[in-house]
PDB file of C-alpha atoms and ligand atoms in Angstrom:
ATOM      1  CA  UNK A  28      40.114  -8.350 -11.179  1.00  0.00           C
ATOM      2  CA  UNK A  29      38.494  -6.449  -8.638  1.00  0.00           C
ATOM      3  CA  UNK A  30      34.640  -7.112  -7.968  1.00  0.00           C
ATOM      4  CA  UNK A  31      31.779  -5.440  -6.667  1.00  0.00           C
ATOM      5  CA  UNK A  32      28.711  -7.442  -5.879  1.00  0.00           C
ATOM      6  CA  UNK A  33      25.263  -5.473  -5.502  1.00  0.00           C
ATOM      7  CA  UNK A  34      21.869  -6.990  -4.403  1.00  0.00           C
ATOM      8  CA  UNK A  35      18.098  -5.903  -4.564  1.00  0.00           C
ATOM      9  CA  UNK A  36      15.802  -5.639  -2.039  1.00  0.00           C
ATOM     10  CA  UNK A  37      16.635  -8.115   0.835  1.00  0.00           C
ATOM     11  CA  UNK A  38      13.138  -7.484   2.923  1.00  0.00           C
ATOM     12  CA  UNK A  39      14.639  -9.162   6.226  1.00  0.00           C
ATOM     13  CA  UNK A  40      15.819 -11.995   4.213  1.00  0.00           C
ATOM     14  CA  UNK A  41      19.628 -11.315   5.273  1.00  0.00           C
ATOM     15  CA  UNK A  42      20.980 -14.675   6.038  1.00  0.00           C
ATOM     16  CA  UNK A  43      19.983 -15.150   1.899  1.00  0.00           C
ATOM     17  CA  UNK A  44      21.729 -12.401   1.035  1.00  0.00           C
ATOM     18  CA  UNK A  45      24.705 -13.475   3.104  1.00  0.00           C
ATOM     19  CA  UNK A  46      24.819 -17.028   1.245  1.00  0.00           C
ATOM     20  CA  UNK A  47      24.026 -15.594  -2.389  1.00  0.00           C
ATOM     21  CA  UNK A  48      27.789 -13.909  -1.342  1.00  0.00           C
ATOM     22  CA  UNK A  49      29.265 -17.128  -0.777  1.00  0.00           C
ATOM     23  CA  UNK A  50      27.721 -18.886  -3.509  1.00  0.00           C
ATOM     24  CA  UNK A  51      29.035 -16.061  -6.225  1.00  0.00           C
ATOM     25  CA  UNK A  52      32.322 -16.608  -4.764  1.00  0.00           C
ATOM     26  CA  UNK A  53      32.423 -20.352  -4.892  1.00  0.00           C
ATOM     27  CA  UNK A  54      30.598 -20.853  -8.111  1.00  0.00           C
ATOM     28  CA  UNK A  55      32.928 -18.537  -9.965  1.00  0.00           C
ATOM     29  CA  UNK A  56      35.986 -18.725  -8.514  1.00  0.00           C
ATOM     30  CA  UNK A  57      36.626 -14.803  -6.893  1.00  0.00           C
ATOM     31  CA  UNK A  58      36.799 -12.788  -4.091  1.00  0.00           C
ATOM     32  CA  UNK A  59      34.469  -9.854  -3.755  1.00  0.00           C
ATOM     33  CA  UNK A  60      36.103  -6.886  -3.198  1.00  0.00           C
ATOM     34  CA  UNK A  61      32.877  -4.970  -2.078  1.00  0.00           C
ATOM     35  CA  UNK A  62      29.051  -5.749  -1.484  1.00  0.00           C
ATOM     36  CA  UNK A  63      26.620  -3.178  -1.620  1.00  0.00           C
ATOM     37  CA  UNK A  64      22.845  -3.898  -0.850  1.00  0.00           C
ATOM     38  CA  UNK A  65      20.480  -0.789  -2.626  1.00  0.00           C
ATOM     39  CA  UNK A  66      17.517  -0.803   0.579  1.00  0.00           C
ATOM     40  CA  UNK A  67      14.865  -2.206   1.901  1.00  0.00           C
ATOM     41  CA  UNK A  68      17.178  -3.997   3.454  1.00  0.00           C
ATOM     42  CA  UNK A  69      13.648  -4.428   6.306  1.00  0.00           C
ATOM     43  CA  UNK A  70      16.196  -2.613   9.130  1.00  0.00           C
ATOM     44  CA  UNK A  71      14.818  -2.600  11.958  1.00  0.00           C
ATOM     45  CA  UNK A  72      14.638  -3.069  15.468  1.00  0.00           C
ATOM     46  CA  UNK A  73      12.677  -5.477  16.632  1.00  0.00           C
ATOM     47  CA  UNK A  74       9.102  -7.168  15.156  1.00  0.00           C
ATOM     48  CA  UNK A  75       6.938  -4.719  16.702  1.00  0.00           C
ATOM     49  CA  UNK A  76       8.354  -1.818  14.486  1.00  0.00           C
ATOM     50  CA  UNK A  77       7.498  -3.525  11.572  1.00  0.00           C
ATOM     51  CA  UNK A  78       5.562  -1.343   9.131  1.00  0.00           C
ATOM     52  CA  UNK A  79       2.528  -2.665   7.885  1.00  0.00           C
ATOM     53  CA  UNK A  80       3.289  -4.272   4.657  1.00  0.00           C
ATOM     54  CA  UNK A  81       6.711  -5.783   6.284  1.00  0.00           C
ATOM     55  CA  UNK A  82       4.328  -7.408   8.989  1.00  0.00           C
ATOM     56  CA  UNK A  83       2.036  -8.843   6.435  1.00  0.00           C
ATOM     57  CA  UNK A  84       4.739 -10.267   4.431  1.00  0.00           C
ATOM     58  CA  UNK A  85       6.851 -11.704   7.369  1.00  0.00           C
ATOM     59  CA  UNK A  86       3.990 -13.620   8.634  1.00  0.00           C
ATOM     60  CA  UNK A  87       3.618 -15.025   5.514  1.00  0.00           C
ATOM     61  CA  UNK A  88       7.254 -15.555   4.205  1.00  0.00           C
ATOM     62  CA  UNK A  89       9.576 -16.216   7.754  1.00  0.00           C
ATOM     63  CA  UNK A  90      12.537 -15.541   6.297  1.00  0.00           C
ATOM     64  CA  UNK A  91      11.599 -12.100   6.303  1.00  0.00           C
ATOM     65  CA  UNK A  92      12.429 -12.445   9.817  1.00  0.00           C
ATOM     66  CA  UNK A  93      15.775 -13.180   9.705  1.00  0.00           C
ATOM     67  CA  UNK A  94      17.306  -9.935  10.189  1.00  0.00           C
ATOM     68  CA  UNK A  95      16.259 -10.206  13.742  1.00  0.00           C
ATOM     69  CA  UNK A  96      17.631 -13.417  14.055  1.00  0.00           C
ATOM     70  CA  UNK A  97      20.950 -11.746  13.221  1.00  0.00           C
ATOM     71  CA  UNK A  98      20.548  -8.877  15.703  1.00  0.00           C
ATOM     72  CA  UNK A  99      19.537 -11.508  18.993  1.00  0.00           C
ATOM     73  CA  UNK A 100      22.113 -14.472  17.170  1.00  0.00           C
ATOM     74  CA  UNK A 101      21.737 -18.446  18.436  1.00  0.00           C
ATOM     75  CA  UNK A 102      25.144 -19.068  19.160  1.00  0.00           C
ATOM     76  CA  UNK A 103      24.952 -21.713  16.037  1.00  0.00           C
ATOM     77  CA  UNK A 104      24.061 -18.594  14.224  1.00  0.00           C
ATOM     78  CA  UNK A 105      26.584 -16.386  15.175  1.00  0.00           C
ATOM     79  CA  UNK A 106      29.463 -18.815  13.949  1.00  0.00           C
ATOM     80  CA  UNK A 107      27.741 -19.291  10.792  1.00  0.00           C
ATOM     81  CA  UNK A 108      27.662 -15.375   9.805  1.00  0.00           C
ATOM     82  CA  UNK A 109      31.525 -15.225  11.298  1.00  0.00           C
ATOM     83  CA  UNK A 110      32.245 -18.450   9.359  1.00  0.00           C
ATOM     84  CA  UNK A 111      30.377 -16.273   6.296  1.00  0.00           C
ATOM     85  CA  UNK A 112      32.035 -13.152   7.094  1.00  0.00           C
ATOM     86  CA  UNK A 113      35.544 -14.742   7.084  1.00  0.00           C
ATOM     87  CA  UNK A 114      34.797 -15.580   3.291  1.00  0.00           C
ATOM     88  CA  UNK A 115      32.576 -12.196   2.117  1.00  0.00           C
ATOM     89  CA  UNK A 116      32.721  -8.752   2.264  1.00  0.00           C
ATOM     90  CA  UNK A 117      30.873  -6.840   5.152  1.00  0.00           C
ATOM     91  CA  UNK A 118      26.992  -5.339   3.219  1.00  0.00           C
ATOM     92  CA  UNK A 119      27.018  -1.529   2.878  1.00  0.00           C
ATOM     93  CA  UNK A 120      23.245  -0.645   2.408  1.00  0.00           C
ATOM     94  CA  UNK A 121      21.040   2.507   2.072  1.00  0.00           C
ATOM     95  CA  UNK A 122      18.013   3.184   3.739  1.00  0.00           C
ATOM     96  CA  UNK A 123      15.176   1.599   1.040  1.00  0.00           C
ATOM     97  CA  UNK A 124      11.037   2.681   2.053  1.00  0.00           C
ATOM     98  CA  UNK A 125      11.021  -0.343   4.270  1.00  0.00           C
ATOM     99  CA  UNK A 126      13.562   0.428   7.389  1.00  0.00           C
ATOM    100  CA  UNK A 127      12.827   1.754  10.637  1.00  0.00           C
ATOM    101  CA  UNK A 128      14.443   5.548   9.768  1.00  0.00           C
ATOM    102  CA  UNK A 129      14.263   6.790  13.588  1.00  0.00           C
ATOM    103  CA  UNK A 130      16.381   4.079  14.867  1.00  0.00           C
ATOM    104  CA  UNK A 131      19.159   3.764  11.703  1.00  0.00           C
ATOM    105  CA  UNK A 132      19.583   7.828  12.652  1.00  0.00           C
ATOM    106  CA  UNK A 133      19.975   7.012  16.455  1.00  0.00           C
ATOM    107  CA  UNK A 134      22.595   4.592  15.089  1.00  0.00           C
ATOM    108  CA  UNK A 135      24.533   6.793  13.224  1.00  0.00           C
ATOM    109  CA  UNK A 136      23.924   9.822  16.095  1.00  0.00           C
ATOM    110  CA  UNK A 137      25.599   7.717  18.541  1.00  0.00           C
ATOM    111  CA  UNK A 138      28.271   6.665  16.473  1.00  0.00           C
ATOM    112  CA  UNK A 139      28.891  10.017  15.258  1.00  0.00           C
ATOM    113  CA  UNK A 140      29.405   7.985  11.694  1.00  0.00           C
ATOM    114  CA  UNK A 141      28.491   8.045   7.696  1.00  0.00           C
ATOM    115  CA  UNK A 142      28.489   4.293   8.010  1.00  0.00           C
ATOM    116  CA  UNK A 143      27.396   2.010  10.946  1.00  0.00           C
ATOM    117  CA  UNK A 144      26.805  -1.290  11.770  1.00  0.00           C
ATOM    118  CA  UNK A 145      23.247  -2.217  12.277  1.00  0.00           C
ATOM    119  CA  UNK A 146      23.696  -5.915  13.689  1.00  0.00           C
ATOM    120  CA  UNK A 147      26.654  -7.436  16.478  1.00  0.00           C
ATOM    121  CA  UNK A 148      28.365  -9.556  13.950  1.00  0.00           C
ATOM    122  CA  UNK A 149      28.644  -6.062  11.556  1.00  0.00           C
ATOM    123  CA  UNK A 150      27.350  -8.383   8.889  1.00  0.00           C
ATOM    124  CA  UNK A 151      25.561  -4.876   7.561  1.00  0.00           C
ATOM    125  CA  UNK A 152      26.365  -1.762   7.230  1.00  0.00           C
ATOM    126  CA  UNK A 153      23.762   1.188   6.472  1.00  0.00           C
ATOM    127  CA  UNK A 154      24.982   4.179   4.772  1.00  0.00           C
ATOM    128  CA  UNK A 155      23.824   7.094   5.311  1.00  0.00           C
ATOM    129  CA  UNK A 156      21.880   9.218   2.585  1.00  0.00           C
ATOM    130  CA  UNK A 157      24.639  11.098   0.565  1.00  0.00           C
ATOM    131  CA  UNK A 158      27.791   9.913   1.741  1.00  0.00           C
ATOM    132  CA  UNK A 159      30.424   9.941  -0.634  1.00  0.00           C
ATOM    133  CA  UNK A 160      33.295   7.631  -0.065  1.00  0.00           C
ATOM    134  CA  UNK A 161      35.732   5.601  -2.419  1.00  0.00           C
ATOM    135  CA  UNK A 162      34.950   1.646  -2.523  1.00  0.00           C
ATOM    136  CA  UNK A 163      37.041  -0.788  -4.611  1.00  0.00           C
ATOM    137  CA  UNK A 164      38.927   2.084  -5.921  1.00  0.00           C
ATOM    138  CA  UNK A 165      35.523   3.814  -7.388  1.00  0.00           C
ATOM    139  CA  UNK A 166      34.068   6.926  -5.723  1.00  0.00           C
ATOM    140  CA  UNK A 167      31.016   6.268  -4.978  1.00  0.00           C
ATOM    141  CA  UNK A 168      27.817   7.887  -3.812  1.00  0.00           C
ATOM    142  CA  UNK A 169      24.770   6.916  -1.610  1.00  0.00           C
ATOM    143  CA  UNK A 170      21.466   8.002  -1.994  1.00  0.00           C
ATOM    144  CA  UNK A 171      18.663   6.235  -0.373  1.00  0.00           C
ATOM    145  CA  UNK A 172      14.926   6.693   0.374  1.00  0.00           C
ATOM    146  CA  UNK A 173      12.153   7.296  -2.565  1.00  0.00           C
ATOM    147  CA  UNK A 174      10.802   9.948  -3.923  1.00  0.00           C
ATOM    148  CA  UNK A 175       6.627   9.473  -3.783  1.00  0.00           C
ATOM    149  CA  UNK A 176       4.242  12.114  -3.362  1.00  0.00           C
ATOM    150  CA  UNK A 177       2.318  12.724   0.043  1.00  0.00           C
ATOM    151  CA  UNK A 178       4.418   9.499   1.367  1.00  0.00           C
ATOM    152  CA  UNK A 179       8.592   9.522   1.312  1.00  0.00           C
ATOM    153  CA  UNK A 180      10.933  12.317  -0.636  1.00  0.00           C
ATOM    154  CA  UNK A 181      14.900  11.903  -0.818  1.00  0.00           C
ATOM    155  CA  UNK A 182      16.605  13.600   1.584  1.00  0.00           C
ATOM    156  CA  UNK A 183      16.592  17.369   0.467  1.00  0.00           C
ATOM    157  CA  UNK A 184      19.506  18.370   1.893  1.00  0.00           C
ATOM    158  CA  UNK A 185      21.598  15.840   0.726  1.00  0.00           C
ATOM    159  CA  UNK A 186      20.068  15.486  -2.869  1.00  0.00           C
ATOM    160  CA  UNK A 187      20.593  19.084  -3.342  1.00  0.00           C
ATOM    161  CA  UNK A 188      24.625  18.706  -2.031  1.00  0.00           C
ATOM    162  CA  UNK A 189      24.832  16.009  -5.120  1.00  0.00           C
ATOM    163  CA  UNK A 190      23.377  17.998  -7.204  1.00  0.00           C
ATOM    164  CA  UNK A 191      25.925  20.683  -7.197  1.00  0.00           C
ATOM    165  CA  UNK A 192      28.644  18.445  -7.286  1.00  0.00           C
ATOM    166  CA  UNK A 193      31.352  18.366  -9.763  1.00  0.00           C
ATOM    167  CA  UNK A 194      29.635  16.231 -13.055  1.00  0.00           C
ATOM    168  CA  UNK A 195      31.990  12.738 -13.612  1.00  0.00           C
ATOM    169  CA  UNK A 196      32.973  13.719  -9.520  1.00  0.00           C
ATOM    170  CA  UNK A 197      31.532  10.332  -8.744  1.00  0.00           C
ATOM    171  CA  UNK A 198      32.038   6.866 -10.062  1.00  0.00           C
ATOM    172  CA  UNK A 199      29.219   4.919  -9.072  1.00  0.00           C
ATOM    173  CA  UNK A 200      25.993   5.988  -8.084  1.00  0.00           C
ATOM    174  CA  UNK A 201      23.930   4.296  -5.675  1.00  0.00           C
ATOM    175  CA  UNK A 202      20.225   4.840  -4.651  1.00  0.00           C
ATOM    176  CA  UNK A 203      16.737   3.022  -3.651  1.00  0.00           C
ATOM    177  CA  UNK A 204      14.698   4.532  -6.082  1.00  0.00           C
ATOM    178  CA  UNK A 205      15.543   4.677  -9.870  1.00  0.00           C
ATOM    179  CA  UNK A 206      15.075   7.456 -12.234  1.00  0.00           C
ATOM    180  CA  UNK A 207      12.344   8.683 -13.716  1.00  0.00           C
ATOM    181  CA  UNK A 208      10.782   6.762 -16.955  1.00  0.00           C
ATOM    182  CA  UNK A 209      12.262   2.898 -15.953  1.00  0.00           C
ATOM    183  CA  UNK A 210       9.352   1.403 -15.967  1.00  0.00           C
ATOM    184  CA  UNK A 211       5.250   1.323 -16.195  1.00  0.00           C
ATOM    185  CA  UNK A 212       2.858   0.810 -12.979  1.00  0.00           C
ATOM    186  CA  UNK A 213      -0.156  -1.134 -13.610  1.00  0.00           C
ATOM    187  CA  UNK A 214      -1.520   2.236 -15.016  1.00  0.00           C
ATOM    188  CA  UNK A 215       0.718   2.386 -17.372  1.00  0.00           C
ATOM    189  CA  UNK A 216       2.173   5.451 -15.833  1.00  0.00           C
ATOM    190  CA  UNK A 217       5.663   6.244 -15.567  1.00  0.00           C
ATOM    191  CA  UNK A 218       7.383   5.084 -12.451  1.00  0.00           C
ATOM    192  CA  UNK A 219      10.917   6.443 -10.881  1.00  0.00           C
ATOM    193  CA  UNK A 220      11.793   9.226  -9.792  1.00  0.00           C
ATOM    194  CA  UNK A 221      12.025  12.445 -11.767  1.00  0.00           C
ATOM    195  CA  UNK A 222      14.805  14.007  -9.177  1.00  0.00           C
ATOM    196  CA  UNK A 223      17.464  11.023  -9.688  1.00  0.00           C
ATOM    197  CA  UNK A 224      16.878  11.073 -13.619  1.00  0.00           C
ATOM    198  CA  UNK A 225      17.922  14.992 -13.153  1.00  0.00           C
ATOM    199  CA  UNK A 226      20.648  13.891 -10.900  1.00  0.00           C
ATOM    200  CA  UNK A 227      22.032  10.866 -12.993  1.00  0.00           C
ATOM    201  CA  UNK A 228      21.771  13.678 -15.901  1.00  0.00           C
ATOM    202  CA  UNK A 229      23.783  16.210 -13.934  1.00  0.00           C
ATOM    203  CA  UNK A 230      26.428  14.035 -12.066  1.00  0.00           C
ATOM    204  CA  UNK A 231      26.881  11.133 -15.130  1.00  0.00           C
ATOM    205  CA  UNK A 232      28.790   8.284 -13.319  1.00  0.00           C
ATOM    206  CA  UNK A 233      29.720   5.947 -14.784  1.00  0.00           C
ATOM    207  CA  UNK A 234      27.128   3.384 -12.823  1.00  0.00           C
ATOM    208  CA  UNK A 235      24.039   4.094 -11.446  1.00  0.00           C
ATOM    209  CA  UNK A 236      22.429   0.964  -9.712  1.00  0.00           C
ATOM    210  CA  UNK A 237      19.030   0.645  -7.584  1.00  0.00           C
ATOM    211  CA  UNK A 238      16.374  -1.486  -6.328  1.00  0.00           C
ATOM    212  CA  UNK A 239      12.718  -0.890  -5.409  1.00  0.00           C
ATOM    213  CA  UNK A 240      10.689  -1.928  -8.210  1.00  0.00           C
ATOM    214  CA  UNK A 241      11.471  -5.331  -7.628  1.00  0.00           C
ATOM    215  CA  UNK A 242      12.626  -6.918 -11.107  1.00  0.00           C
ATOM    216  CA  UNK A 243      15.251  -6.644 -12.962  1.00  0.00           C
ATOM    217  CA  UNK A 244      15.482  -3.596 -15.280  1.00  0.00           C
ATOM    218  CA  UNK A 245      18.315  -2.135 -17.032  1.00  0.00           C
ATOM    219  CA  UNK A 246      20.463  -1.588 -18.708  1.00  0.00           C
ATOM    220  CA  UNK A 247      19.247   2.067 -19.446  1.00  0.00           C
ATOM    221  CA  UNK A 248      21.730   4.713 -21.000  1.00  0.00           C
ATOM    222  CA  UNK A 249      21.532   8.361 -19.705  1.00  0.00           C
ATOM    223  CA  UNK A 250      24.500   9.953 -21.261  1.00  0.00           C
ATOM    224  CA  UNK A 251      27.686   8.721 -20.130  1.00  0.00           C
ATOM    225  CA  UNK A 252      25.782   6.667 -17.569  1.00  0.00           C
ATOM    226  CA  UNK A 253      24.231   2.386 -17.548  1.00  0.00           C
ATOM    227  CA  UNK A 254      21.843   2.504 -15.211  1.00  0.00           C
ATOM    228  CA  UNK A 255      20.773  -1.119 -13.935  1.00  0.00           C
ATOM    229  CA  UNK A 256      17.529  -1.759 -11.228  1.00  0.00           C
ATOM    230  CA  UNK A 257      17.750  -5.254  -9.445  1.00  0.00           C
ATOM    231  CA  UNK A 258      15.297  -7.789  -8.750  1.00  0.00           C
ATOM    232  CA  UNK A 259      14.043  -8.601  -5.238  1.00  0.00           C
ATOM    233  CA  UNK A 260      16.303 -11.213  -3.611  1.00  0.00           C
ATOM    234  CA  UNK A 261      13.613 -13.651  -2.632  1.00  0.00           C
ATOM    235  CA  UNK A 262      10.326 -13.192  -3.602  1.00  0.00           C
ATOM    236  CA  UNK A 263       7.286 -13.886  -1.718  1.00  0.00           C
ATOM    237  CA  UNK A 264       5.971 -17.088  -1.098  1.00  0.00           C
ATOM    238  CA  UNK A 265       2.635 -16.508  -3.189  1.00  0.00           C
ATOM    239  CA  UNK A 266       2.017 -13.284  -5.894  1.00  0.00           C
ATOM    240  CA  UNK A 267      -1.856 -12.386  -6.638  1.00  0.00           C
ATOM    241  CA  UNK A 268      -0.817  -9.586  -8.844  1.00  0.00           C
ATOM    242  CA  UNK A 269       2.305 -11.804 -10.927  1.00  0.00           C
ATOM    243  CA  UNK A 270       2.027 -15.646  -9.883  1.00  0.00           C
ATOM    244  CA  UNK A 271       5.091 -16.078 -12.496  1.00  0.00           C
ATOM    245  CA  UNK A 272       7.101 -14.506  -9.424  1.00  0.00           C
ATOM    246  CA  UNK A 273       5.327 -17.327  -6.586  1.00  0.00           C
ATOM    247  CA  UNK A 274       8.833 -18.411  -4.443  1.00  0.00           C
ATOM    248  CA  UNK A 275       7.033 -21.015  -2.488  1.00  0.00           C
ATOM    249  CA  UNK A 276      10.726 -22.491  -1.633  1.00  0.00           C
ATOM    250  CA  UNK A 277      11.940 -19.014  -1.233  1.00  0.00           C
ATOM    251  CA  UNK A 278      14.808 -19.100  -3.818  1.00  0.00           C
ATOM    252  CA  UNK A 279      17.072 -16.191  -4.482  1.00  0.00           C
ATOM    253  CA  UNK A 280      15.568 -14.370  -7.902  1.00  0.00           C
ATOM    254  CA  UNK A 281      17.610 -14.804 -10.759  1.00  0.00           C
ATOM    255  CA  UNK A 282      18.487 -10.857 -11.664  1.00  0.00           C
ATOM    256  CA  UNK A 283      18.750  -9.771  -7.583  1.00  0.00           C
ATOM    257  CA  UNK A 284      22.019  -9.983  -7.814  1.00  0.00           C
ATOM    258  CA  UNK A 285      24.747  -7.605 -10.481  1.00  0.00           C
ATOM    259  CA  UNK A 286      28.599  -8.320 -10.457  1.00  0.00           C
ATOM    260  CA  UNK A 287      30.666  -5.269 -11.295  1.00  0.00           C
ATOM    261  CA  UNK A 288      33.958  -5.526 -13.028  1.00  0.00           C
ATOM    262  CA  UNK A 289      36.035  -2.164 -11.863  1.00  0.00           C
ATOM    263  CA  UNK A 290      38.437  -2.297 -14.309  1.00  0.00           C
ATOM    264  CA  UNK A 291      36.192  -2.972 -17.780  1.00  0.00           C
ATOM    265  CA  UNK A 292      33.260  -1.445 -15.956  1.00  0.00           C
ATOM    266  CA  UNK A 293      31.447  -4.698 -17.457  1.00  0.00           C
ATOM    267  CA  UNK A 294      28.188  -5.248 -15.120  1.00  0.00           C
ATOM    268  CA  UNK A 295      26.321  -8.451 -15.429  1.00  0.00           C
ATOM    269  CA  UNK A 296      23.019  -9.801 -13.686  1.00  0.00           C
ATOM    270  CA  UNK A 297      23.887 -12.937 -12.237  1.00  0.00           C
ATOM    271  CA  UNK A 298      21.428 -15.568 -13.596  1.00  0.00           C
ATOM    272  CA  UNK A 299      23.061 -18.717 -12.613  1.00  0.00           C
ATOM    273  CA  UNK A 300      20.935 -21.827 -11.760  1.00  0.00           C
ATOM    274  CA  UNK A 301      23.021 -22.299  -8.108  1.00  0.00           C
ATOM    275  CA  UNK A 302      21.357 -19.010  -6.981  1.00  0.00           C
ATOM    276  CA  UNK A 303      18.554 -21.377  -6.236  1.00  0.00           C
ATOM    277  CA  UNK A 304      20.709 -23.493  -3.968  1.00  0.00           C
ATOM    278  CA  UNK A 305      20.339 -20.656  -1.171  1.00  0.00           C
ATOM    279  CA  UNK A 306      16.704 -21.321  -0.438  1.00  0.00           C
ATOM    280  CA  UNK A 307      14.273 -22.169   2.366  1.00  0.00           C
ATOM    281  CA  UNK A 308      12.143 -20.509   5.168  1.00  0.00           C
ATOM    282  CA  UNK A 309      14.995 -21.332   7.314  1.00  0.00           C
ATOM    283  CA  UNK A 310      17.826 -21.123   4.992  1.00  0.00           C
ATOM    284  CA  UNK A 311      20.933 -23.507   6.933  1.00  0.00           C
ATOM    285  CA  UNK A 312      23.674 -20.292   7.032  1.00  0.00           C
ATOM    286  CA  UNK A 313      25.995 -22.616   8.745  1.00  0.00           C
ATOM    287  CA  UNK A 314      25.651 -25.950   6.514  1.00  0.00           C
ATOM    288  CA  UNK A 315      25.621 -23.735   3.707  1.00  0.00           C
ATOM    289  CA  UNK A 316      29.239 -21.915   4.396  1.00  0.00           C
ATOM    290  CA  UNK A 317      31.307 -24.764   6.581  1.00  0.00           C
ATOM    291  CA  UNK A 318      33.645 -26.448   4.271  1.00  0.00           C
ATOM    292  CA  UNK A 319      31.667 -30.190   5.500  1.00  0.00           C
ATOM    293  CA  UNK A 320      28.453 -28.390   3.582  1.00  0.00           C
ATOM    294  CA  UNK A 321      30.462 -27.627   0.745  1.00  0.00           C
ATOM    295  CA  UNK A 322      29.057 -29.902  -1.518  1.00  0.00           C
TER     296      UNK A 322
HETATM  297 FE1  FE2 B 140      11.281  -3.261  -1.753  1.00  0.00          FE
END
């Protein structure tokens, strides 16, 4: 069987996302082929870059911090995410609305690269908006960013170079923000984006997965195409707007994370009860992944 994990919005919580690998793996018996992460990732470079809501939430939910934990590692932490890494694939992720844009560019600028690492270890990878390349055996393409008036659009150039490719060219479609019609806002208006509903119309993979909205959504049929939306990985401590969602021991979300079968195409949102096992503010990477915290 070959396997394709992918996982909502991570919002700095990396060293969660890292151990949700691990635990899928243990818990039911595979190897992951791939891992793909669909944004807000929280990329960047060091606290003070933070935009504004990432800065609120951090100071309210520390394991928002962690991804700069994994860019200046303890060395305690940097065996730990080998340790991790020797077990899981490396994260491929696109850019979500909550990275720091200037510096993933200067990344892939002076690496001259689609895809570059964005931490030492290489734990994560960030993809650049509309790259194309073949994972697991499935072509897949990358699409990040959302598409909001007055505040973010999808990168033109590249959403107009997937729109005039081939239809059934790519396998598995991969963006932040999800198409057009998902879902309601508070409003009751439509939320998504009405250029990826005209791109998942025109290029029909087989998969189309995203993030961004922050539950679990899907799946929705366009044509030949399931299209799925994840869950955040770990929700905030405390929720005015939905207190069903309060994560006061910062659990991963049931629905953050969707298995892919390649071969049947089957896609399932992991619900399992052990997802809740890779918790905490300060979530133990390294008691978590040695074989001694095995448990
Ligand atoms: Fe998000």
């Amino acid at each position: 069987m070959t396997t394709i994990a992918f996982i909502g919005d991570v919002h700095g919580c990396v060293l969660h996302a890292l151990g949700a690998l691990v635990a899928l793996q243990r818990h039911r018996g595979i190897r992951l082929d791939a891992a793909i992460q669909v944004g807000d990732l929280g990329a960047y470079p060091t606290p003070d870059r933070l935009d504004g809501p990432s800065r609120r939430f951090a100071a309210e939910n520390p394991a928002q911090a962690d991804f700069f934990r994994l860019l200046d590692p303890s060395p305690q932490l940097s065996s730990a995410v080998s340790l991790a890494l020797a077990q899981v694939p490396r994260v491929l992720f696109v850019s979500g609305n909550h990275e720091d844009f200037e510096w993933l560019t200067s990344l892939h600028q002076a690496e001259g690269a689609n895809v570059v690492p964005v931490d030492p270890s290489g734990a994560f990878r960030h993809v650049a908006c509309g790259h194309k390349t073949v994972i697991a055996g499935q072509r897949t393409a990358f699409l990040g960013r959302i598409e909001s008036a007055g505040y973010m659009d999808l990168d033109t150039a590249e959403y107009a170079n997937l729109l005039a490719a081939e239809p059934g060219s790519v396998d598995i479609l991969v963006t932040h923000d999800g198409p057009h019609g998902m879902c309601q806002d508070w409003h009751g208006r439509a939320e998504g984006s009405v250029k990826l509903a005209r791109l998942i119309e025109h290029l029909q993979p087989r998969l189309h997965v995203s993030g961004h909205y922050h539950h679990e959504n899907g799946p929705r049929r366009y044509g030949r195409t399931l299209s799925y939306a994840l869950a955040e990985l770990v929700y905030p401590k405390t929720s005015r707007r939905r207190p069903e969602r309060a994560n006061p021991e910062q659990q991963v979300a049931r629905g953050s994370i969707g298995l892919l079968d390649t071969e049947t195409y089957a896609f399932e949102y992991v619900h399992d009860g052990w997802l809740a096992e890779v918790s905490g503010d300060h979530f133990d990477l390294g008691g978590f992944v040695s074989p001694a915290g095995n448990g």
